[in-house]
CSV table of C-alpha atoms and ligand atoms in Angstrom, one decimal:
chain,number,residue,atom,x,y,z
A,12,UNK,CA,16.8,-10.1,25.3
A,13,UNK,CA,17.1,-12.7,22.6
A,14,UNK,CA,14.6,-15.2,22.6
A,15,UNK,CA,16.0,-18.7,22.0
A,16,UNK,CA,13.1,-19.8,20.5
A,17,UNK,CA,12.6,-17.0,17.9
A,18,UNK,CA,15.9,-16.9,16.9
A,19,UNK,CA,15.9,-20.9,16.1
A,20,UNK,CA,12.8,-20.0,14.1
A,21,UNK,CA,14.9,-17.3,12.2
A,22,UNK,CA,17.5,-19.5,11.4
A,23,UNK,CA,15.6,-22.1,10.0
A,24,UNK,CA,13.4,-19.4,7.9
A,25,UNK,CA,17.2,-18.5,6.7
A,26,UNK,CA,17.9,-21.7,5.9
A,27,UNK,CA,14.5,-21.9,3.6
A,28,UNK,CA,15.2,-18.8,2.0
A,29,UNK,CA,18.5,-20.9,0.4
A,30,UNK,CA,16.4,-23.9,-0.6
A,31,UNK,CA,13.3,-24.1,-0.8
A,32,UNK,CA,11.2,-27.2,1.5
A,33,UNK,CA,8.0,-28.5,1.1
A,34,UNK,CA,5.6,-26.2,3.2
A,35,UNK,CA,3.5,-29.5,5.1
A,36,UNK,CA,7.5,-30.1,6.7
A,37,UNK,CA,8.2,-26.4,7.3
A,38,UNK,CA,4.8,-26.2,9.4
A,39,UNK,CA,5.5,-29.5,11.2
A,40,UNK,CA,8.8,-28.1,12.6
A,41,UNK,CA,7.4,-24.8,13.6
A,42,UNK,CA,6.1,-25.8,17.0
A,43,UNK,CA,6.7,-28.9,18.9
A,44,UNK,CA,4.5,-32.5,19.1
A,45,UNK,CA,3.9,-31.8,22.7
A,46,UNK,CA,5.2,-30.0,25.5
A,47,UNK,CA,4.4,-31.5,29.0
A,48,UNK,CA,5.4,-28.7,31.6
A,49,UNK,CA,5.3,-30.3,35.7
A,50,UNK,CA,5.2,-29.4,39.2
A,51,UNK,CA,7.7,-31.7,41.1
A,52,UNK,CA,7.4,-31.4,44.5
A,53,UNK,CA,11.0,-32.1,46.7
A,54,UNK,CA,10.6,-32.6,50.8
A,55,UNK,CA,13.8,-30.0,51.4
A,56,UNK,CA,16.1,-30.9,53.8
A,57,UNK,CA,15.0,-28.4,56.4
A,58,UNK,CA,11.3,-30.1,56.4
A,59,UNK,CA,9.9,-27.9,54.1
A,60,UNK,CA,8.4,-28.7,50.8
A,61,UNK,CA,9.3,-27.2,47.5
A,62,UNK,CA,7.5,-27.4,44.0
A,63,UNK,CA,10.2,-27.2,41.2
A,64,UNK,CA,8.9,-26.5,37.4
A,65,UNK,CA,10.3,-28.8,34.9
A,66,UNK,CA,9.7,-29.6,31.6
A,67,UNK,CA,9.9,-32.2,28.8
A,68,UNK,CA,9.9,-30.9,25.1
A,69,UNK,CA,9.0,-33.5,22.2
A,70,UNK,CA,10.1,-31.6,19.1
A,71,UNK,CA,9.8,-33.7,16.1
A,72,UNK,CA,10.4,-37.9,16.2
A,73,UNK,CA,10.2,-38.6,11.9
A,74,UNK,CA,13.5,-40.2,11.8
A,75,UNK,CA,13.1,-41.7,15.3
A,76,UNK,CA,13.1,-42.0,19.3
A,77,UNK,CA,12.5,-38.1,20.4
A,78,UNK,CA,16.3,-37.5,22.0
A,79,UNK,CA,17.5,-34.8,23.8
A,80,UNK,CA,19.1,-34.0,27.1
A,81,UNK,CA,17.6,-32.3,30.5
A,82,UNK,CA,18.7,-28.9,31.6
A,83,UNK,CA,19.2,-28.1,35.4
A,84,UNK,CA,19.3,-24.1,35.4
A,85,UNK,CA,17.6,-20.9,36.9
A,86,UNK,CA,17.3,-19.2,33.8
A,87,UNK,CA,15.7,-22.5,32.1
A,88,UNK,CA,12.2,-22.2,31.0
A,89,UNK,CA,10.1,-24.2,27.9
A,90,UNK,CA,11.2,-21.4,25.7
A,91,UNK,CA,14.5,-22.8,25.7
A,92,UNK,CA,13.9,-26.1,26.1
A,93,UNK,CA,12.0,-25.9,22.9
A,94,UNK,CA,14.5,-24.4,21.1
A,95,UNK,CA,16.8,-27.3,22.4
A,96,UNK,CA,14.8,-29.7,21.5
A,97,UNK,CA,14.3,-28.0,18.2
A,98,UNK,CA,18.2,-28.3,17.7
A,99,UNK,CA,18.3,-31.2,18.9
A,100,UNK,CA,16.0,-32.5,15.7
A,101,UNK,CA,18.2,-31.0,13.2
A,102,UNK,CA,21.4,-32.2,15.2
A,103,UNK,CA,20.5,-35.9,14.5
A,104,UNK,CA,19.6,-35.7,11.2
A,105,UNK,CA,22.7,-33.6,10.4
A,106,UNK,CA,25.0,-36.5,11.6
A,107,UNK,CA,22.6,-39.3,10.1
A,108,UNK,CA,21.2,-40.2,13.8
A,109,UNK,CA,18.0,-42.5,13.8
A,110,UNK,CA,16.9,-40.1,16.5
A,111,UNK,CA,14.4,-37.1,16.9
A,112,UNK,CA,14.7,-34.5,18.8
A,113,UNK,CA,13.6,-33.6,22.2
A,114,UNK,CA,14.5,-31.7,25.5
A,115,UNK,CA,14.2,-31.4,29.1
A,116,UNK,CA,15.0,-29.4,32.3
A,117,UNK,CA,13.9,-27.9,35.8
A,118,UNK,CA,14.2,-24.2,36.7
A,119,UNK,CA,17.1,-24.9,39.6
A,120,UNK,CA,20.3,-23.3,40.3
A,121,UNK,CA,21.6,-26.8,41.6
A,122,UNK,CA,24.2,-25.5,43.3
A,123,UNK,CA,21.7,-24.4,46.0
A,124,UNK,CA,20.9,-27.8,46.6
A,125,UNK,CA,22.3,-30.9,49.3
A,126,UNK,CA,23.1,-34.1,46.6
A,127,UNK,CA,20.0,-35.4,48.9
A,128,UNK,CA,18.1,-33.0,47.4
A,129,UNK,CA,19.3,-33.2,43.8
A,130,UNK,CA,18.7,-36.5,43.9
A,131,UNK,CA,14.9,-36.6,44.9
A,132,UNK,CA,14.7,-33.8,42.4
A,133,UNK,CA,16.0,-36.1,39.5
A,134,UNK,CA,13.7,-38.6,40.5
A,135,UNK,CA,10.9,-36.2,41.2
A,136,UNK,CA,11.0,-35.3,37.2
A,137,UNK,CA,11.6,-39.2,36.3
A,138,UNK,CA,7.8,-39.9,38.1
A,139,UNK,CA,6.3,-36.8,36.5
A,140,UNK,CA,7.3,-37.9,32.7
A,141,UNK,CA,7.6,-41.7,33.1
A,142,UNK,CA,4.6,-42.4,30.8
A,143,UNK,CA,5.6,-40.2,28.6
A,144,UNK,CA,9.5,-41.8,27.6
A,145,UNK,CA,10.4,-45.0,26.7
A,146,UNK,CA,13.8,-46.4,24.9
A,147,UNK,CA,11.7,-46.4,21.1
A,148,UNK,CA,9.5,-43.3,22.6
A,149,UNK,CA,12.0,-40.6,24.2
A,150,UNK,CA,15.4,-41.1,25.2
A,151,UNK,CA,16.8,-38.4,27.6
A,152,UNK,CA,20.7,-37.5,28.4
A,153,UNK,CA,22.8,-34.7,29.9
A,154,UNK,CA,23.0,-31.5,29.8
A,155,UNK,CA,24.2,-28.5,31.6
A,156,UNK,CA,24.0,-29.7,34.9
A,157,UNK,CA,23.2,-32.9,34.6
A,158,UNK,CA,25.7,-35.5,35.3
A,159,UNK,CA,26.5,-39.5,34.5
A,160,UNK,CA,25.5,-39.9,38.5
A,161,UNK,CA,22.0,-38.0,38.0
A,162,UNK,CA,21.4,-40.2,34.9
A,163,UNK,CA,21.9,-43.4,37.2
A,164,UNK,CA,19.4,-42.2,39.5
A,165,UNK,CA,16.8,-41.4,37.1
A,166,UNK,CA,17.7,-44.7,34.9
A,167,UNK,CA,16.9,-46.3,38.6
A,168,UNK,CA,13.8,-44.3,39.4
A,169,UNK,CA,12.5,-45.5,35.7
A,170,UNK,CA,13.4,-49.1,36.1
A,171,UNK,CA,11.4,-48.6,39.6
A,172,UNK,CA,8.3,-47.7,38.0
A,173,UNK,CA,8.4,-49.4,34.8
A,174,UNK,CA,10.2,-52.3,35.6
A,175,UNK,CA,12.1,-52.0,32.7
A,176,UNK,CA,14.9,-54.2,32.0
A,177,UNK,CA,16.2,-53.0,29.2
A,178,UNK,CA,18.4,-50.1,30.2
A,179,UNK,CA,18.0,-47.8,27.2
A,180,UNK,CA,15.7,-45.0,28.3
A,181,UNK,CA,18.8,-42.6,29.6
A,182,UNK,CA,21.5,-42.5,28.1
A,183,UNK,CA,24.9,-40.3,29.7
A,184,UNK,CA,24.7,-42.8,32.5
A,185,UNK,CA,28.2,-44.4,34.3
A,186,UNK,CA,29.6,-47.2,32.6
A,187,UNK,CA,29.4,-49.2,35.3
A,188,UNK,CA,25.8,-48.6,35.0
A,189,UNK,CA,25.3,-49.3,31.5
A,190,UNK,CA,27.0,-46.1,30.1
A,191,UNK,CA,29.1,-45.9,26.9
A,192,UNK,CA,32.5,-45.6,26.9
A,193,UNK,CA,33.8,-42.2,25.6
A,194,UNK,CA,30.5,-41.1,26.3
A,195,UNK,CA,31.9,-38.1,28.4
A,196,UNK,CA,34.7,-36.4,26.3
A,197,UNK,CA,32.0,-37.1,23.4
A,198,UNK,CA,31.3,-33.8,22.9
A,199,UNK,CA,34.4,-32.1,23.1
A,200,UNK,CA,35.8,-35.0,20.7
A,201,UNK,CA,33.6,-35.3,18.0
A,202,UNK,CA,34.2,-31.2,17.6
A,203,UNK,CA,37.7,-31.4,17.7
A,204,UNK,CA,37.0,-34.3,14.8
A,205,UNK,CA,35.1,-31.5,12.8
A,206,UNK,CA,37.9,-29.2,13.3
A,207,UNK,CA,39.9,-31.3,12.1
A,208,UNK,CA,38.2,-32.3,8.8
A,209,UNK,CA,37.9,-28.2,8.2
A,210,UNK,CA,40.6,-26.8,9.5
A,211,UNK,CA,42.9,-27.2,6.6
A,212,UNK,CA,39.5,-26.1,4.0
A,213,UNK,CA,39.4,-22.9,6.9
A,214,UNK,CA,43.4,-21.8,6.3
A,215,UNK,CA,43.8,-22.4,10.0
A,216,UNK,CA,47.6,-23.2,11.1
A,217,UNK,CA,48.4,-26.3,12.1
A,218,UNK,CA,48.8,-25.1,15.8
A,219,UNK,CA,46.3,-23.2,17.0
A,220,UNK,CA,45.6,-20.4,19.8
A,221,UNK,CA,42.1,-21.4,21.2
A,222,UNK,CA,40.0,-19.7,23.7
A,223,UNK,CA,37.2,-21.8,24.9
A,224,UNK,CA,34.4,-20.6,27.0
A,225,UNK,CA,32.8,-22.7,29.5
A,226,UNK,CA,34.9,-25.5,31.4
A,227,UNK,CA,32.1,-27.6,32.3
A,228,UNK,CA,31.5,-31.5,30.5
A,229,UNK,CA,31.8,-29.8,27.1
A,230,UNK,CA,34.6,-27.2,27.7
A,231,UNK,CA,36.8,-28.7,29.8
A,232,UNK,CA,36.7,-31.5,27.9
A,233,UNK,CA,37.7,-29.7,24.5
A,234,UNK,CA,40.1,-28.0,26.1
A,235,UNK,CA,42.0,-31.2,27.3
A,236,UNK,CA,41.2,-32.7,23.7
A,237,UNK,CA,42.5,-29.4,21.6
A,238,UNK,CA,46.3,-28.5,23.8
A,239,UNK,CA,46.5,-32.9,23.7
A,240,UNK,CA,46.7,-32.3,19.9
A,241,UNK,CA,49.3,-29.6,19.3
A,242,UNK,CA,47.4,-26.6,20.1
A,243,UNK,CA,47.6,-23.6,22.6
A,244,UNK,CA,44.6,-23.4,24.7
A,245,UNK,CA,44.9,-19.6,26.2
A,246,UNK,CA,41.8,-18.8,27.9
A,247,UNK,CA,38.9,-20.5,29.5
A,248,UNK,CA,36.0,-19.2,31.9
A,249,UNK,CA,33.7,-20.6,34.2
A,250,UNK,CA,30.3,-18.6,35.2
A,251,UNK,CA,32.6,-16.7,38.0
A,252,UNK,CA,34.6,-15.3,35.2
A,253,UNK,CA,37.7,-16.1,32.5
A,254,UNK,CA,41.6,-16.5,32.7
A,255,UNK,CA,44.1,-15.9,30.3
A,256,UNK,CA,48.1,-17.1,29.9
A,257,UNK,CA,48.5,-15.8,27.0
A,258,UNK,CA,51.5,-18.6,26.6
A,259,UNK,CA,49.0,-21.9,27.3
A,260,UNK,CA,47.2,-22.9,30.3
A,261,UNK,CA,48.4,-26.6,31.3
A,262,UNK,CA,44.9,-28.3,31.3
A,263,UNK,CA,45.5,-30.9,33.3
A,264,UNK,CA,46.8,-29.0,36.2
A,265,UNK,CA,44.1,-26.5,35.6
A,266,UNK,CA,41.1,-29.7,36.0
A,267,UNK,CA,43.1,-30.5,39.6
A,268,UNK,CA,43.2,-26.8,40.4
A,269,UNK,CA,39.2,-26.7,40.0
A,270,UNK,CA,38.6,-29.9,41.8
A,271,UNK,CA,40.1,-28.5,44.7
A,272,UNK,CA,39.0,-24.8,44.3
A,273,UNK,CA,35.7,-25.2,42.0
A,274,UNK,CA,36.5,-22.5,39.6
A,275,UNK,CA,39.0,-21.7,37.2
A,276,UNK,CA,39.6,-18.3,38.7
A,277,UNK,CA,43.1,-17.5,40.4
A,278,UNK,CA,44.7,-20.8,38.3
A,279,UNK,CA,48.4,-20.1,39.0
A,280,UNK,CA,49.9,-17.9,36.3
A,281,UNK,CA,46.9,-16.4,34.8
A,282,UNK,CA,45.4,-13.2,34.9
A,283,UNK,CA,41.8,-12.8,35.3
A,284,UNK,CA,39.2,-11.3,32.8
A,285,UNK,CA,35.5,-11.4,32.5
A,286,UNK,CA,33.5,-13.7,29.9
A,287,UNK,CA,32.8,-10.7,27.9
A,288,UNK,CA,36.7,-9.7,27.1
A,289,UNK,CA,37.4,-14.0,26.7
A,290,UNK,CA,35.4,-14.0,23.3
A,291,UNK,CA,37.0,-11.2,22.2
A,292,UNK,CA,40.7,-12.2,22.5
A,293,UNK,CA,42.5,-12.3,19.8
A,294,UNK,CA,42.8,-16.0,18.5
A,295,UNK,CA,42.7,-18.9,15.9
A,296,UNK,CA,39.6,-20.4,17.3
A,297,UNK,CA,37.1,-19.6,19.7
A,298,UNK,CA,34.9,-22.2,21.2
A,299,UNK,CA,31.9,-20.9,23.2
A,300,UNK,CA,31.0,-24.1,25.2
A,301,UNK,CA,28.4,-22.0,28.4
A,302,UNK,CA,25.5,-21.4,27.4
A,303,UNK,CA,23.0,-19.2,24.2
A,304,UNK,CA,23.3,-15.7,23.2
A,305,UNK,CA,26.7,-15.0,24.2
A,306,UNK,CA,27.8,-13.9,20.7
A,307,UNK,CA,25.4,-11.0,19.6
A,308,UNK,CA,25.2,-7.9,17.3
A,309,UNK,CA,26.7,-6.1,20.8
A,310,UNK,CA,29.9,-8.1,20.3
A,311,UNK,CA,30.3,-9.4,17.1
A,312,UNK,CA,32.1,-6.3,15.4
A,313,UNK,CA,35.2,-6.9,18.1
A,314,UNK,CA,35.6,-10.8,17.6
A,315,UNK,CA,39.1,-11.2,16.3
A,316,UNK,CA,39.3,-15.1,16.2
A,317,UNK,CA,39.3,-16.4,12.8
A,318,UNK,CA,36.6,-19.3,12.9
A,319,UNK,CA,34.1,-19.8,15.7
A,320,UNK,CA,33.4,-23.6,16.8
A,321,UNK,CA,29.8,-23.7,18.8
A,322,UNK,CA,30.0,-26.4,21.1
A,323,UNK,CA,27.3,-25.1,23.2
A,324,UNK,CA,23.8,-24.3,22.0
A,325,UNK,CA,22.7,-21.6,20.2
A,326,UNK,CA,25.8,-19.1,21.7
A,327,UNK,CA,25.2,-16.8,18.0
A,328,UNK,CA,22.4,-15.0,17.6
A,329,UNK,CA,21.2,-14.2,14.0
A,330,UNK,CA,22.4,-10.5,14.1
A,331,UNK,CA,25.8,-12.1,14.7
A,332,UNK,CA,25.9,-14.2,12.5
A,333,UNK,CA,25.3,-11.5,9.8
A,334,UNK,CA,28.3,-9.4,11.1
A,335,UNK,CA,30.5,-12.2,11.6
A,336,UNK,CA,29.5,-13.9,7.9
A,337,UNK,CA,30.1,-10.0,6.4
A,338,UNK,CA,33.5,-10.0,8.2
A,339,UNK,CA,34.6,-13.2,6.9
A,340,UNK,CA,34.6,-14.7,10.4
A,341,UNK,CA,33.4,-18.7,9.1
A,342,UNK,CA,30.9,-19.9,12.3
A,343,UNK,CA,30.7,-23.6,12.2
A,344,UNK,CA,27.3,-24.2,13.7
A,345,UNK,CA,26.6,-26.0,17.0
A,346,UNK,CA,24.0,-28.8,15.4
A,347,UNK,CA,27.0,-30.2,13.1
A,348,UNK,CA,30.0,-29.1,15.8
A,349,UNK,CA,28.5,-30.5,18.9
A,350,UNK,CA,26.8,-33.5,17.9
A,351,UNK,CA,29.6,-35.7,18.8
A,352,UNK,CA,27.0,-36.2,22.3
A,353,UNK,CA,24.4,-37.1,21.0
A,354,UNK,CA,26.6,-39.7,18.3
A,355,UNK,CA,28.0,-41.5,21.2
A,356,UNK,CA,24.3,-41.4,23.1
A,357,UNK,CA,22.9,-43.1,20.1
A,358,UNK,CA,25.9,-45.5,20.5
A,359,UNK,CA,24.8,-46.1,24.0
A,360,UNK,CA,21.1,-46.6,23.5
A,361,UNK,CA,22.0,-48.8,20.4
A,362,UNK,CA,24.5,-50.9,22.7
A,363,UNK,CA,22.2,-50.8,25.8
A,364,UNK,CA,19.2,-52.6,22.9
A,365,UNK,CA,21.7,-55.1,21.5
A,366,UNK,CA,23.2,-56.1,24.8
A,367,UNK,CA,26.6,-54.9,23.6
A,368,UNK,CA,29.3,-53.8,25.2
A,369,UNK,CA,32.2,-51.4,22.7
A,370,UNK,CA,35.1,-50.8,23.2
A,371,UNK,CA,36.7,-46.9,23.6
A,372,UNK,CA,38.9,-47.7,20.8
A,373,UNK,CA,35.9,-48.8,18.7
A,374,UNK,CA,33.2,-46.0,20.0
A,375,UNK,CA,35.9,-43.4,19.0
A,376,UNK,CA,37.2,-44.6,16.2
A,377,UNK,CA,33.2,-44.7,14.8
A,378,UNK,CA,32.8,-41.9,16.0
A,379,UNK,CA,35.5,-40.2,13.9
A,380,UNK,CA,34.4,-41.6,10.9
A,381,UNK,CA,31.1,-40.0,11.3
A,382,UNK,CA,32.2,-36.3,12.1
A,383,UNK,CA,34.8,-36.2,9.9
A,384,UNK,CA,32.4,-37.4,6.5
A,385,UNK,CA,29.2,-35.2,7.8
A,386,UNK,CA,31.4,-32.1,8.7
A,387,UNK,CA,32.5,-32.4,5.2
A,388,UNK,CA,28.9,-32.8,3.6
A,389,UNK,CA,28.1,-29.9,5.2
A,390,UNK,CA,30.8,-28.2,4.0
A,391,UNK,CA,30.3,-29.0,0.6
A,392,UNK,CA,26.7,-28.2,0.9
A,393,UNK,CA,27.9,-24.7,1.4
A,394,UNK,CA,30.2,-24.3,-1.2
A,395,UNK,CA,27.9,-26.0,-3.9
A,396,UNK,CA,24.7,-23.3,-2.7
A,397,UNK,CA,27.5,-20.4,-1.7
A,398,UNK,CA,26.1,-19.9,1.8
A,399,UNK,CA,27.1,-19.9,5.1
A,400,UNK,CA,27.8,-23.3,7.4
A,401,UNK,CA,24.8,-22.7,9.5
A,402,UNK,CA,22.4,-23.1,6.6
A,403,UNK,CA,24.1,-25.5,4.8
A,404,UNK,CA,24.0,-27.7,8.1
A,405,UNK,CA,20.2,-26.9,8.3
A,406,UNK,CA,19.7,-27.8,5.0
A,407,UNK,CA,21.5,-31.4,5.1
A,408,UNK,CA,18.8,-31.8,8.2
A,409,UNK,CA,16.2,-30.7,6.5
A,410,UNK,CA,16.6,-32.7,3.3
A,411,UNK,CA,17.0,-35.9,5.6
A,412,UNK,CA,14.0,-34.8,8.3
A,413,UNK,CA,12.3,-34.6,4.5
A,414,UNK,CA,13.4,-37.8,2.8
A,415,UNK,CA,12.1,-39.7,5.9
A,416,UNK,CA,8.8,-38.1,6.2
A,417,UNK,CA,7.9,-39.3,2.8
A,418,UNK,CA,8.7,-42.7,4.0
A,419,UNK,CA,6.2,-42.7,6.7
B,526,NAD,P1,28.2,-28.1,32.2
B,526,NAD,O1,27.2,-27.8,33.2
B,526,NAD,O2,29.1,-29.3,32.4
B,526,NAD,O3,29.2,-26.8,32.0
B,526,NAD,C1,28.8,-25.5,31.7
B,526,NAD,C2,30.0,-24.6,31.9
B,526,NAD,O4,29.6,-23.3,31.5
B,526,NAD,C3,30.5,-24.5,33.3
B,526,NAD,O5,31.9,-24.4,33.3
B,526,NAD,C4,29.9,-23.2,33.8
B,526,NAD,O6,30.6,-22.6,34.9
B,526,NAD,C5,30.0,-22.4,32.6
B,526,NAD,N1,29.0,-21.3,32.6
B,526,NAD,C6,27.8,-21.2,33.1
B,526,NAD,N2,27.2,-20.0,32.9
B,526,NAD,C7,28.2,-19.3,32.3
B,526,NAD,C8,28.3,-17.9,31.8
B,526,NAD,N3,27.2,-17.1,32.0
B,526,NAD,N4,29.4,-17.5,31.2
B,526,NAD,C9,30.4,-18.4,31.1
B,526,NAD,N5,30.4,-19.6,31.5
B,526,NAD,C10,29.3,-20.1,32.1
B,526,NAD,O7,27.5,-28.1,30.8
B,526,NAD,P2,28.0,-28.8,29.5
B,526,NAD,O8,27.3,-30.2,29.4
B,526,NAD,O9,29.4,-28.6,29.3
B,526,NAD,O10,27.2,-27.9,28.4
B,526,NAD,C11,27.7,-26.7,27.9
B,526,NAD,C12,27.0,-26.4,26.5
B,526,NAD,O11,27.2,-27.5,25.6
B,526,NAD,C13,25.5,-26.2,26.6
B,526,NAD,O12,25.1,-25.2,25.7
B,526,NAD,C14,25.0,-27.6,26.2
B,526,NAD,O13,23.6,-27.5,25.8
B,526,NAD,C15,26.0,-27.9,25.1
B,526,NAD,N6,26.0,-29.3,24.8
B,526,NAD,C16,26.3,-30.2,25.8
B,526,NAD,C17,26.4,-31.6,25.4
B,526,NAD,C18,26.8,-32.6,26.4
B,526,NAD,O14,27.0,-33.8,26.0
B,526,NAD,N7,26.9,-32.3,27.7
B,526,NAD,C19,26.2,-32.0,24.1
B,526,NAD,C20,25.9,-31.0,23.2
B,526,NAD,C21,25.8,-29.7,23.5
């Protein structure tokens, strides 16, 4: 079993083994500022009570607000939320974010749950952490799980006990509520902008066959994004299992076809394979876009895609990353790739301060401009200290976590 946590801590020991950081910063970032774990007790709707754990992680706030998103899953516990939140640190600094990083969640398969339920959940965890978050403290978002509707009602619940007025405590929320626009394809977007700014350094072809994994917020999103832009998206999975058409799925049809059926599975045309065989197809690009530890020293010798794009968290463990770096297989790393969610967050929070409203045009167009030039400082980082992206990424982080810790 690969311990999120641990290997997050191995990366970042990596990383220091490149270039060398000043020890006080190295020990500050090897455990969290707090952890606050709670018991949230939900009146089911059978007349039973149930006590759900949850958790807020507050990882490290030098460059500012502690920011991170809240995880609704059965297999999430405050080992992994730290290691989120860990990410979630380096991710702003890697894309010049004035944020910090944090993380949250609640051990729940929400599926099991009536939306009556989910929502006295989500505002169950709002009561338990209310003192604790604030628009300059800690600014929470989605996640898996966690939708622009379940940021409303726990934007609400806050507002409720705070009386805030200002709005900027969650961000993910609906427009209508306050939301950014282009806040949900953010993710998706602002990888396929980092694509785009090293694809040509990569010697990818102009059209590419991409396998994606995970058709969730993030996924589905990407995959919409990546066959609207000239390439051939030829597999996908949800957690029931994968398809393939090996001559491109038609995303659009496929997000209809899951609206009405709620997984990908039996999409007309496609044959069905597990998530196992998806990330070994042969491709240009694979994006993992689930969930951690899918890509692991079990697997990594039978990847045949030529560049890996994480858009979720943590989906390459360490031992991968060695096999896939010996193979020549480049791995551009989850805090620079899918940091396009948290930009357009901070674009939110920013808005939801100033009283501003932006436009999509303007929100994506910034957006742009910020993936494209940090994807390429990272890149250059890597060429100038010959290493791989992953600890070039972390080192750009670290260097700016750094900088800003001897301003305070
Ligand atoms: P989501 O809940 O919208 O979607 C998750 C998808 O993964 C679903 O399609 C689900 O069926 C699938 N899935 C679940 N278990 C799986 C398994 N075992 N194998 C294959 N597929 C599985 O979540 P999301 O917001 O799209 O997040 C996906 C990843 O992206 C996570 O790692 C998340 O931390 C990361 N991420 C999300 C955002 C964001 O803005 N939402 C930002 C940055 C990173």
């Amino acid at each position: 079993m690969n311990d999120p946590f641990q290997n997050a801590m191995l990366q970042l020991a990596r990383a220091t083994d490149v270039k060398r950081f000043d020890s006080e910063l190295l020990s500050r970032l090897a455990q969290p500022d707090r952890q606050i774990r709670v018991a949230i007790p939900v009146r089911m709707d059978d007349g039973t009570l149930k006590i759900f754990e949850g958790y807020r992680v507050q990882y490290n706030n030098t460059r500012g607000p502690y920011k991170g998103g809240i995880r609704y899953h059965l297999d999430t516990d405050i080992n992994e939320v730290k290691a989120l939140a860990f990410w979630m640190a380096l991710k702003c600094a890697v894309v010049d974010m004035p944020m910090g990083g944090g993380k949250g969640g609640i051990t729940v398969d929400p599926k099991t749950l009536s939306k009556k339920e989910l929502e006295k959940l989500s505002r169950g965890w709002v009561r338990m952490v209310a003192g604790d978050i604030g628009p300059l403290v800690d600014v929470p978002a989605p996640d898996v799980n966690t939708t622009p509707e379940i940021m409303a009602w726990m934007a609400d619940e806050y507002t409720k006990i705070t009386g805030d007025k200002v709005n900027a405590t969650f961000t993910g929320k609906p427009v209508e509520k306050g939301g950014s626009e282009g806040r949900g394809p953010a993710t998706g977007l602002g990888g396929f902008y980092v694509f785009d700014a090293l694809a040509r350094k990569m010697n990818l072809p102009q059209s590419c066959r991409v396998a994606i994994q995970g058709f969730g917020n993030v996924g589905g999103n990407a995959a919409e994004i990546f066959s609207g832009n000239g390439h051939t998206v030829i597999a996908v999975s949800d957690r029931a299992a994968a398809i393939v058409k090996e001559d491109g799925i038609d995303v659009l049809a496929l997000h209809e076809y899951k609206k009405k059926n709620r997984t990908v599975v039996g999409f007309p045309g496609s044959r069905t394979i597990t998530n196992e065989d998806l990330l070994t197809l042969s491709c240009d690009l694979l994006i993992p876009s689930a969930l951690e530890n899918q890509i692991t020293e079990h697997n990594a010798h039978d990847i045949q895609a030529k560049v890996i794009m994480e858009l979720a968290n943590g989906p390459t463990t360490p031992a991968a990353d060695d096999i896939l770096f010996a193979r020549g297989i480049p791995v551009i790393p989850d805090i620079l790739a899918n940091a396009g969610g948290v930009t357009v967050s901070t674009f939110e929070w920013q808005q939801n301060l100033k009283g501003e409203h932006w436009s999509q045009a303007d929100v994506f167009a910034k957006l742009k401009t910020i993936m494209h030039k940090e994807a390429m400082i990272v890149f250059t980082k890597a060429t100038l200290l010959k290493t791989d992206l992953r600890r070039a990424a972390f080192i750009v982080a670290l260097e700016r976590i750094d900088k800003a810790s001897k301003h305070k």
